[in-house]
Short mmCIF file of C-alpha atoms and ligand atoms in Angstrom, two decimals:
data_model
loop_
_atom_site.label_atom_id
_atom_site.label_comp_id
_atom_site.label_asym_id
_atom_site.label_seq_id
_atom_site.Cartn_x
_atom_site.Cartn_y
_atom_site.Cartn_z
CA UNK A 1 9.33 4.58 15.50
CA UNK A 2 10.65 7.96 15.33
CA UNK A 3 9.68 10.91 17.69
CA UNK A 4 8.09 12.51 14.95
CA UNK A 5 6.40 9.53 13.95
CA UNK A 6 4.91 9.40 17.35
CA UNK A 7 3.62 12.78 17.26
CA UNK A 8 1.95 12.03 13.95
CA UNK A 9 0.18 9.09 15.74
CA UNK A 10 -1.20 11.03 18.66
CA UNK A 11 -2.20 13.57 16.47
CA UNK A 12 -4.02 11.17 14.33
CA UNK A 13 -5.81 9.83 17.66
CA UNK A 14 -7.19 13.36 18.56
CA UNK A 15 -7.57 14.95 14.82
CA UNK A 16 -11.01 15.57 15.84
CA UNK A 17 -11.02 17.16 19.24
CA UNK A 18 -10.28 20.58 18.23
CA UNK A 19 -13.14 20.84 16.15
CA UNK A 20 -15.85 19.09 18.12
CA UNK A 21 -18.63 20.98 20.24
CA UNK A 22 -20.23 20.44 23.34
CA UNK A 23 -21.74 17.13 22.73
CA UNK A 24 -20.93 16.09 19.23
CA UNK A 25 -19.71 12.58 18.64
CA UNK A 26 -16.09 11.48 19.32
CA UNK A 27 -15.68 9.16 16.07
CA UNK A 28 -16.79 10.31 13.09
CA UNK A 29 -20.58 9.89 11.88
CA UNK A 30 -21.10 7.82 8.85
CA UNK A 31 -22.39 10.28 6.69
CA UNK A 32 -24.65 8.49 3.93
CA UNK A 33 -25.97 12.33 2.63
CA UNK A 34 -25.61 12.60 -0.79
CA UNK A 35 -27.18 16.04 -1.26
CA UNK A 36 -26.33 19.30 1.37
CA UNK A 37 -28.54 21.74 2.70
CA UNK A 38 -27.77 24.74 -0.09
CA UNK A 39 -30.00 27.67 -0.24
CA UNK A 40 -26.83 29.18 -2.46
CA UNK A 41 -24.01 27.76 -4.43
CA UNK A 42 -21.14 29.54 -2.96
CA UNK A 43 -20.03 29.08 0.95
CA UNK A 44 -20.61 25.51 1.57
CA UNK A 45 -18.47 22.77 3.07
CA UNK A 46 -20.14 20.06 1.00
CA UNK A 47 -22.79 20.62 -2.08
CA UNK A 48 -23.09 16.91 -3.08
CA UNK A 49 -21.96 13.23 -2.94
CA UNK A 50 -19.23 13.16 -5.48
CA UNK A 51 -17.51 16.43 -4.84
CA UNK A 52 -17.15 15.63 -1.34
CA UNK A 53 -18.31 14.67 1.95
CA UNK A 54 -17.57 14.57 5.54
CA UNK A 55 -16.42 11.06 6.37
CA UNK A 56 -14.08 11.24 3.85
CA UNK A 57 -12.73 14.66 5.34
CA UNK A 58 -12.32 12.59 8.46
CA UNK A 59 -10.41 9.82 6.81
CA UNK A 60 -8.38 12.49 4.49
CA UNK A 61 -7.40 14.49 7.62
CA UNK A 62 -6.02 11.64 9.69
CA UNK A 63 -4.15 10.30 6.56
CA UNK A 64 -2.57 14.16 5.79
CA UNK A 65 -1.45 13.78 9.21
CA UNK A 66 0.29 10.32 8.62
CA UNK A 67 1.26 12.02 5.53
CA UNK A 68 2.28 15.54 6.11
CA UNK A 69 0.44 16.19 3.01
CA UNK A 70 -2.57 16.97 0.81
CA UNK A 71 -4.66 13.71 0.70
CA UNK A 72 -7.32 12.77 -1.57
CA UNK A 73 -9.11 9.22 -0.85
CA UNK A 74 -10.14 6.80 -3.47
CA UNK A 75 -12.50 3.71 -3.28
CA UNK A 76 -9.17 1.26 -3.70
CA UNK A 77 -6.18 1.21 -4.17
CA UNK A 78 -5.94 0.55 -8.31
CA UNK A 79 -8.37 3.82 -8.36
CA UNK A 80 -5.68 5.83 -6.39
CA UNK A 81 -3.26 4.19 -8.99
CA UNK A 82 -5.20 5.57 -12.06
CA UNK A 83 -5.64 8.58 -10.78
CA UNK A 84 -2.45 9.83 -10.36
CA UNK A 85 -1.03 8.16 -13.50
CA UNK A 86 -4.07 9.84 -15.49
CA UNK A 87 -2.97 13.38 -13.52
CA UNK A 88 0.55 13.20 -14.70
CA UNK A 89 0.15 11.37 -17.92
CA UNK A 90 -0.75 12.58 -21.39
CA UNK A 91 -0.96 10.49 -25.09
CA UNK A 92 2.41 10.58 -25.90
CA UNK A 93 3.89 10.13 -23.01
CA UNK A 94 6.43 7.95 -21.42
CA UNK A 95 5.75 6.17 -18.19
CA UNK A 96 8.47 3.49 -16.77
CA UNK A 97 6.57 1.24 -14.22
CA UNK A 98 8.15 -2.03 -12.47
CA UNK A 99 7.95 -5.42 -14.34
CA UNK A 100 8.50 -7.02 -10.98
CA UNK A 101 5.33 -4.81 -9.13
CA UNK A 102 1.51 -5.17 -8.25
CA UNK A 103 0.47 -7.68 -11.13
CA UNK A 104 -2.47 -5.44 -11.80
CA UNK A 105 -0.81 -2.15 -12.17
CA UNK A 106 0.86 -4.26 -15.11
CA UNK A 107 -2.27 -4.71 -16.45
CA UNK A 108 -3.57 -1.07 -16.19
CA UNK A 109 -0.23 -0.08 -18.43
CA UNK A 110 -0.95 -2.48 -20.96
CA UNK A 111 -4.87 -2.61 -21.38
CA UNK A 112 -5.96 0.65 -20.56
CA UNK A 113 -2.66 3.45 -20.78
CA UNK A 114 -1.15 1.77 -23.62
CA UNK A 115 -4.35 2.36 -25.24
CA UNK A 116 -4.74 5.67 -24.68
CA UNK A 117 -1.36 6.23 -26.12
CA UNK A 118 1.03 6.22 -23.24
CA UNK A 119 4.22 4.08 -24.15
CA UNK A 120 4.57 1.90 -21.06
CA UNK A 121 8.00 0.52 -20.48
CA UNK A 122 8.46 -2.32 -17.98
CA UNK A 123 11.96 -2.67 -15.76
CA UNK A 124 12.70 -4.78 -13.05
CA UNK A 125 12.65 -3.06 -9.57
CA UNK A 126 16.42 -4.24 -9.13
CA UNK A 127 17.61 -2.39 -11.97
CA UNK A 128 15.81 1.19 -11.91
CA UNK A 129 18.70 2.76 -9.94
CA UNK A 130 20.49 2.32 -13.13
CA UNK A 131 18.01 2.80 -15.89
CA UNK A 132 18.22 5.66 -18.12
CA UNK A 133 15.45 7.86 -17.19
CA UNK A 134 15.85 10.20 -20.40
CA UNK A 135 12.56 11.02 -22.60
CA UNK A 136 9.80 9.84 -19.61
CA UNK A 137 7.46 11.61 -17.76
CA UNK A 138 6.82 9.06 -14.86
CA UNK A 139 9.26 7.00 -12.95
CA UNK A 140 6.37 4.71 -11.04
CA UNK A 141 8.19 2.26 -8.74
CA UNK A 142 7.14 -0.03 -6.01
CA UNK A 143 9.74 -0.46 -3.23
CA UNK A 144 9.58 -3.01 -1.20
CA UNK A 145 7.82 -4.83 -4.57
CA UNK A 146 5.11 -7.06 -4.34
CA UNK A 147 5.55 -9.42 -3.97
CA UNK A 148 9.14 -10.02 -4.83
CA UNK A 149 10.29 -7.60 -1.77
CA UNK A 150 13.26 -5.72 -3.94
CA UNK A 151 13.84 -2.14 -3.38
CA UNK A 152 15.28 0.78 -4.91
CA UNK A 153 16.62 3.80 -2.73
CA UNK A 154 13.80 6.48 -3.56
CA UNK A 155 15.63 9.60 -3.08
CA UNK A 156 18.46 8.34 -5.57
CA UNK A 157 15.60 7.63 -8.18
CA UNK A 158 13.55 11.10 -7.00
CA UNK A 159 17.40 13.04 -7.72
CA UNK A 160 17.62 11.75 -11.17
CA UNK A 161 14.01 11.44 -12.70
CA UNK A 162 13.65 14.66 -11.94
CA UNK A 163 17.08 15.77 -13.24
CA UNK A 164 15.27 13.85 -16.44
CA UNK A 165 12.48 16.32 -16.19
CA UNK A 166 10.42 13.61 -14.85
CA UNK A 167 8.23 12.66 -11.91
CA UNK A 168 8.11 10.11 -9.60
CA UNK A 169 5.39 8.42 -8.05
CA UNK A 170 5.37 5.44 -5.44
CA UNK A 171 2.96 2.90 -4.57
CA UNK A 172 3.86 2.73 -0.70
CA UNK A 173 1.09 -0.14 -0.12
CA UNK A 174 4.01 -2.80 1.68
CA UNK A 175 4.93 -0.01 3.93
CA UNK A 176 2.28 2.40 4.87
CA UNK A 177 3.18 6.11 6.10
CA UNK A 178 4.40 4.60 9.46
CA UNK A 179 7.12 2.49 8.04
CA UNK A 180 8.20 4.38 5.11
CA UNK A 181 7.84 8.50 3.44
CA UNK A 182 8.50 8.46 0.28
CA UNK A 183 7.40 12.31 -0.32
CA UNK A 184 9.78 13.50 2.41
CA UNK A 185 12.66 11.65 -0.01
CA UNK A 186 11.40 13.41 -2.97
CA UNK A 187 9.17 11.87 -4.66
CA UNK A 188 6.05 13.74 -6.30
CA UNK A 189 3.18 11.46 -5.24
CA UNK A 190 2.59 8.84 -3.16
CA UNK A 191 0.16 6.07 -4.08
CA UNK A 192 -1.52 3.45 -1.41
CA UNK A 193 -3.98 0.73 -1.13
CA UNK A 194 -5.26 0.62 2.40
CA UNK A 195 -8.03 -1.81 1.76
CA UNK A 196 -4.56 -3.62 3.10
CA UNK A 197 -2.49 -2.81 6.91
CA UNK A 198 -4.05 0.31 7.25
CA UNK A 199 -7.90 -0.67 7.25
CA UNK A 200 -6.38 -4.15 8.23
CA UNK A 201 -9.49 -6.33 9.11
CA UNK A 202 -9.95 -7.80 5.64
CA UNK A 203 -13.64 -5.46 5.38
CA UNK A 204 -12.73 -2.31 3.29
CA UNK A 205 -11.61 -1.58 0.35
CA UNK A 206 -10.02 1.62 0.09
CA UNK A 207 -6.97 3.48 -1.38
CA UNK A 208 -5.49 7.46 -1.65
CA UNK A 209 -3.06 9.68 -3.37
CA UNK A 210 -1.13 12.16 -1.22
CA UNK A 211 1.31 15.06 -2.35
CA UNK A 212 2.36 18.19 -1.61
CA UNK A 213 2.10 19.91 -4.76
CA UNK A 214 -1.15 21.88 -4.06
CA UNK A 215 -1.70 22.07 -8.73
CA UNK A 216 -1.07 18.56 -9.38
CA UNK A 217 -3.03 17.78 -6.05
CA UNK A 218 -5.93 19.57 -7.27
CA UNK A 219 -6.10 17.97 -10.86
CA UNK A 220 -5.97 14.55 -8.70
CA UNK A 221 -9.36 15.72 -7.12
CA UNK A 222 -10.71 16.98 -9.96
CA UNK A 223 -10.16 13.62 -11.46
CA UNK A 224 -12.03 12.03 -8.76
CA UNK A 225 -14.96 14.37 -8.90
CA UNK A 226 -15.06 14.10 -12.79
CA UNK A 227 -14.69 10.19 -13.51
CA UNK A 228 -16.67 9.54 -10.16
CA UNK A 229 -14.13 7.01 -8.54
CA UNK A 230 -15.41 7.75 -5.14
CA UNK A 231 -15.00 6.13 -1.92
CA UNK A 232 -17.99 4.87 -0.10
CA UNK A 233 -19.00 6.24 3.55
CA UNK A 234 -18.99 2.87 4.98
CA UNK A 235 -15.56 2.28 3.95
CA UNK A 236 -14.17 5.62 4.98
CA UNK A 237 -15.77 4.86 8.30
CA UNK A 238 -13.61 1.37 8.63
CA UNK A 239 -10.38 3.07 7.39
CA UNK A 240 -10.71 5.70 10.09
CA UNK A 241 -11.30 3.30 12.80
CA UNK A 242 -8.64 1.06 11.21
CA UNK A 243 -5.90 4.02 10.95
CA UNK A 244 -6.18 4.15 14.68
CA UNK A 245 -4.94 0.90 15.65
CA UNK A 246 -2.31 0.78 12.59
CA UNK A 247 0.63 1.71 14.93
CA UNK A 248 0.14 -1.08 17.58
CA UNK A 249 -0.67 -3.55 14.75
CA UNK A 250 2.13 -2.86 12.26
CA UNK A 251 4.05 -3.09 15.62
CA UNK A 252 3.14 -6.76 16.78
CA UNK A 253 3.36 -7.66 12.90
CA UNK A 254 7.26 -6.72 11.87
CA UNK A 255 8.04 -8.12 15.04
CA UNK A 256 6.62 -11.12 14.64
CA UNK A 257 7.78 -10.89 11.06
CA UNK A 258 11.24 -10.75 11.88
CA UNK A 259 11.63 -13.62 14.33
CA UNK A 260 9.40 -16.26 12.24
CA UNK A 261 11.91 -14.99 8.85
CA UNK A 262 14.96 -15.93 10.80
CA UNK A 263 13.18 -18.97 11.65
CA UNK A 264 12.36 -19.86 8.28
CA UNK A 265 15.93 -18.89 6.51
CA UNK A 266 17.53 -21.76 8.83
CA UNK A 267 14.49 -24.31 8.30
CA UNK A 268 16.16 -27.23 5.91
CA UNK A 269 12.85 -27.24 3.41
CA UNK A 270 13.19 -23.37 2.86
CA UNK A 271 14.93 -21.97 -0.03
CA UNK A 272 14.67 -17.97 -1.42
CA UNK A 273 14.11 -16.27 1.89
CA UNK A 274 13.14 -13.09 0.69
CA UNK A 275 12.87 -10.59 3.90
CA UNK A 276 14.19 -7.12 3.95
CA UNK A 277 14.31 -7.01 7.93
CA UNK A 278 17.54 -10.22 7.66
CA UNK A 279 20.96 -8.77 7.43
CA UNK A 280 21.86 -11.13 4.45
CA UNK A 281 19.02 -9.82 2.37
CA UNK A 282 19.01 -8.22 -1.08
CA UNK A 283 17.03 -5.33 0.53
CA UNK A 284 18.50 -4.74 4.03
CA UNK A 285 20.75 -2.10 2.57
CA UNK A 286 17.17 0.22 2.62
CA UNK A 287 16.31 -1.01 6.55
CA UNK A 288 17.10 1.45 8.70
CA UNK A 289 17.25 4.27 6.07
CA UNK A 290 14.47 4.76 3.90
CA UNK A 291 12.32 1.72 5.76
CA UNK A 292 11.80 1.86 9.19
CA UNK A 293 12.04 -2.20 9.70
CA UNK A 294 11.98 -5.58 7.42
CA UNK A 295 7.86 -5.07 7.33
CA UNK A 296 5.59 -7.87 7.67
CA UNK A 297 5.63 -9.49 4.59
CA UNK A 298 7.90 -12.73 3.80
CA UNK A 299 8.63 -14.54 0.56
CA UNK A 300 10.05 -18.19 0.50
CA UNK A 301 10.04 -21.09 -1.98
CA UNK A 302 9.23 -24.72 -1.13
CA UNK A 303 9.99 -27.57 -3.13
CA UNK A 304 7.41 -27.25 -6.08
CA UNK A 305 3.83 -26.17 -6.37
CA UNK A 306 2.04 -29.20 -4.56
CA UNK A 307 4.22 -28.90 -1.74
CA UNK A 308 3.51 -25.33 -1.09
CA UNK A 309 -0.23 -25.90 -1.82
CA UNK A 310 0.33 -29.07 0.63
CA UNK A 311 2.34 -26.71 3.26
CA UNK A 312 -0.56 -23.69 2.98
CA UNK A 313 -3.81 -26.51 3.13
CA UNK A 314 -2.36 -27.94 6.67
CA UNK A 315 -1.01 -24.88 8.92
CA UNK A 316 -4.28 -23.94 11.02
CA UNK A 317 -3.06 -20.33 11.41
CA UNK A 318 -2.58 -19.57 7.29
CA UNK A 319 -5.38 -17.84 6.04
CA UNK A 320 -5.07 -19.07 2.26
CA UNK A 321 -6.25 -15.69 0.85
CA UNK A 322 -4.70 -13.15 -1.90
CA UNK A 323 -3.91 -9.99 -0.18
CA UNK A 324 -2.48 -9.05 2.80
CA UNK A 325 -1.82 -6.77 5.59
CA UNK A 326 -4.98 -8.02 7.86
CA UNK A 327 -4.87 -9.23 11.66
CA UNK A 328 -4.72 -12.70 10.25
CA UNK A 329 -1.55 -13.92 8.70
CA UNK A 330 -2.55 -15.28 5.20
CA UNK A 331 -0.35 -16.73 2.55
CA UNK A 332 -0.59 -18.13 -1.08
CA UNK A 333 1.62 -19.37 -3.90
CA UNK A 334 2.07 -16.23 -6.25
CA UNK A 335 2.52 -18.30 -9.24
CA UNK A 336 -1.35 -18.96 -9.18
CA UNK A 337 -1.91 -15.29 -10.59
CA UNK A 338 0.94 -15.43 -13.23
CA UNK A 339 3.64 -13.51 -11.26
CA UNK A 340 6.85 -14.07 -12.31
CA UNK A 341 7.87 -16.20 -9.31
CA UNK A 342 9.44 -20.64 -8.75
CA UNK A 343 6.24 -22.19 -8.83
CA UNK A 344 6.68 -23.21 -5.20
CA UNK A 345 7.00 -19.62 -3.83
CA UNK A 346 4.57 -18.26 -1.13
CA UNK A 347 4.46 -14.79 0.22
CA UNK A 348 3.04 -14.67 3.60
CA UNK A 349 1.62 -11.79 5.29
CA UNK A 350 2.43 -11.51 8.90
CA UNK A 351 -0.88 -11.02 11.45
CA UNK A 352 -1.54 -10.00 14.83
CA UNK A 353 -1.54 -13.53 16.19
CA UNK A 354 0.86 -14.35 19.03
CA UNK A 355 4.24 -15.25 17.06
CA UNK A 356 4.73 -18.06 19.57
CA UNK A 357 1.52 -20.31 18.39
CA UNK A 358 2.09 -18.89 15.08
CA UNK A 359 5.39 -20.37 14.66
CA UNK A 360 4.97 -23.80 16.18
CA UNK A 361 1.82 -23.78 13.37
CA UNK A 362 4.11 -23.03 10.89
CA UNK A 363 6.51 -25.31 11.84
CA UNK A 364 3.98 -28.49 12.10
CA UNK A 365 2.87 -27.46 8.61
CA UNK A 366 6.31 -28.05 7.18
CA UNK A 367 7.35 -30.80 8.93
CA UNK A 368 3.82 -32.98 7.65
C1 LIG B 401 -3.35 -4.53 -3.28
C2 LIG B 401 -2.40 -3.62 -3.95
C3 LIG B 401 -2.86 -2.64 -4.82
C4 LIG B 401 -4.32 -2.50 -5.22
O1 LIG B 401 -5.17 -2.22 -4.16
P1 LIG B 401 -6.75 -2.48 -4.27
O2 LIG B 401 -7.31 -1.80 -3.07
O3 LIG B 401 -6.94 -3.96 -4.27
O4 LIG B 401 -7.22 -1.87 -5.55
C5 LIG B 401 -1.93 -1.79 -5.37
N1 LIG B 401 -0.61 -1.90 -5.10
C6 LIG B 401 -0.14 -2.85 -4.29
C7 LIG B 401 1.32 -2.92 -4.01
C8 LIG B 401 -1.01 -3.74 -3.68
O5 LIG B 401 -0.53 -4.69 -2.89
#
């Protein structure tokens, strides 16, 4: 980590001691208040439930911190998603989004933009860098990509989409702030789930748009406000306390990450390593620049399906789960939920657990 990424932490770990009184809680309450005390319209922090409340503030300042922008939370990450392609969309428009991304972001672009009259063009992560950008109004792009882990350099992309008179938003879900900025590279918006690493107990689903365009910022709140896709108290509560321990977490994970992926890559029933973090990778060319490490996600194929099913039922520490990002490391075969992946190719998530027993799991696991 940085120095400045280090501030950002401690400043995240005492965002609320400036503002508290003699006596007031150190964490944040869970405020379940839907309606404000309001003897007048004007002058009020908070006049009711939809518009805004004060766990989310709490939630919203820590991640502008993380950040260094405006932050506006949703209740998951595909409502963060639709909000900021619905801010910066219009029927007519032209959106390019990755073929190779979030399988459900697919899905949004086809059964609900498309419909509204947005032409939705899909692209493979890999070739973006190259793709003429001429006649759209979003460049959406997912780097690393779930769960195929390519990238694209964002500032490259940021430099000529908006040349194009375009804008650029990216889903920085495999990353988080602490890993990876893609607003201080240029880009227009960033989009997150953090029902994954950064609530990262498996509890919460949650998700947010930040930017630093105070207009385009403000239409994203207003569209939160208007449609209703708010976050619940509960789950602002869990993010907050989750954001706290993300450093130490995301720490333990790439690091753990990094030695079982070199493990893997010389295991004899491995094939397709896919991790950023190892030199020989398709995506090490963005470690150390725009990514602060490999991350904590791995992709591999085993022989065929059964063997990967086989290979997931029998290691003790493999959480078979969808998702990822939590203290426990979790894995499944992609090709179960239609991504365009070798039918024997798992992506495993990376947890908290001491790499040592996690390792000699895996290991077992592939050698039965
Ligand atoms: C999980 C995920 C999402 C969606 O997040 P939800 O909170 O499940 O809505 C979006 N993008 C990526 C890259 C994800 O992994």
């Amino acid at each position: 980590m940085t120095a400045e990424t280090d501030a950002r932490i401690a400043r995240l770990l005492h965002h609320r001691k400036a503002g508290l009184a003699m006596g007031e809680p150190v964490v944040p309450p869970i405020s379940v208040a839907t309606t404000f005390h309001l003897p007048q319209t004007q002058g009020a922090a908070h006049y009711y439930g939809r518009a805004g409340q004060p766990t989310w503030d709490a939630v919203e300042a820590q991640l502008a911190i993380l950040e260094a922008a405006e932050v506006v939370a949703f209740p998951s990450g595909m409502a963060a998603i639709t909000a900021a392609l619905v801010c910066c969309l219009k029927a007519g428009a032209r959106v390019m989004i990755p073929s190779d991304g979030y399988y459900v972001t697919r899905l949004l672009g086809r059964d609900v933009l498309q419909v509204y009259g947005v032409d939705v063009v899909q692209i493979p992560t890999h070739e973006m860098e190259t793709a003429d950008f001429t006649g759209f109004q979003v460049i959406y792009i997912e780097t690393p990509s779930n769960p195929g882990l390519d990238t694209v350099d964002i500032a490259a992309i940021a430099a000529r989409a908006h040349a194009a008179g375009a804008r650029v938003i990216v889903d920085n879900t495999t990353m988080t702030p602490l890993l990876q900025r893609p607003l201080d590279l240029g880009a227009d918006l960033v989009v997150a789930a953090d029902t994954k690493a950064p609530a990262g107990h498996s509890d919460a689903l949650f998700g947010h748009v930040a930017g630093r365009d105070t207009t385009l910022m403000a239409k994203v709140g207003d569209w939160r406000r208007l449609s209703g896709s708010v976050p619940g108290p509960f789950e602002a509560y869990l993010v907050h306390r989750g954001l706290e321990t993300l450093e130490v977490r995301l720490s333990r994970m790439c690091a753990s990450a990094a030695i079982i992926a070199e493990r893997l890559a010389s295991h004899p029933e491995v094939r397709g390593l896919r991790y950023p973090g190892l030199p020989g990778d398709p995506s090490h060319k963005a470690v150390g620049g725009q990514m602060a490490n490999g991350g904590f996600l791995i992709g591999f194929e085993l022989t065929d399906a059964a063997t990967a099913e086989t290979f997931l039922a029998r290691c003790p520490l493999i959480e078979q789960a969808t998702s990822f990002g939590g203290v426990h490391t979790a894995a499944e075969r992609r090709a179960r939920w239609g991504d365009d992946v070798a039918e024997g190719f798992i992506r495993i998530s990376v947890g908290i657990e001491p790499v040592a027993v996690l390792w000699q799991s895996i290991e077992s696991a592939l050698q039965a």
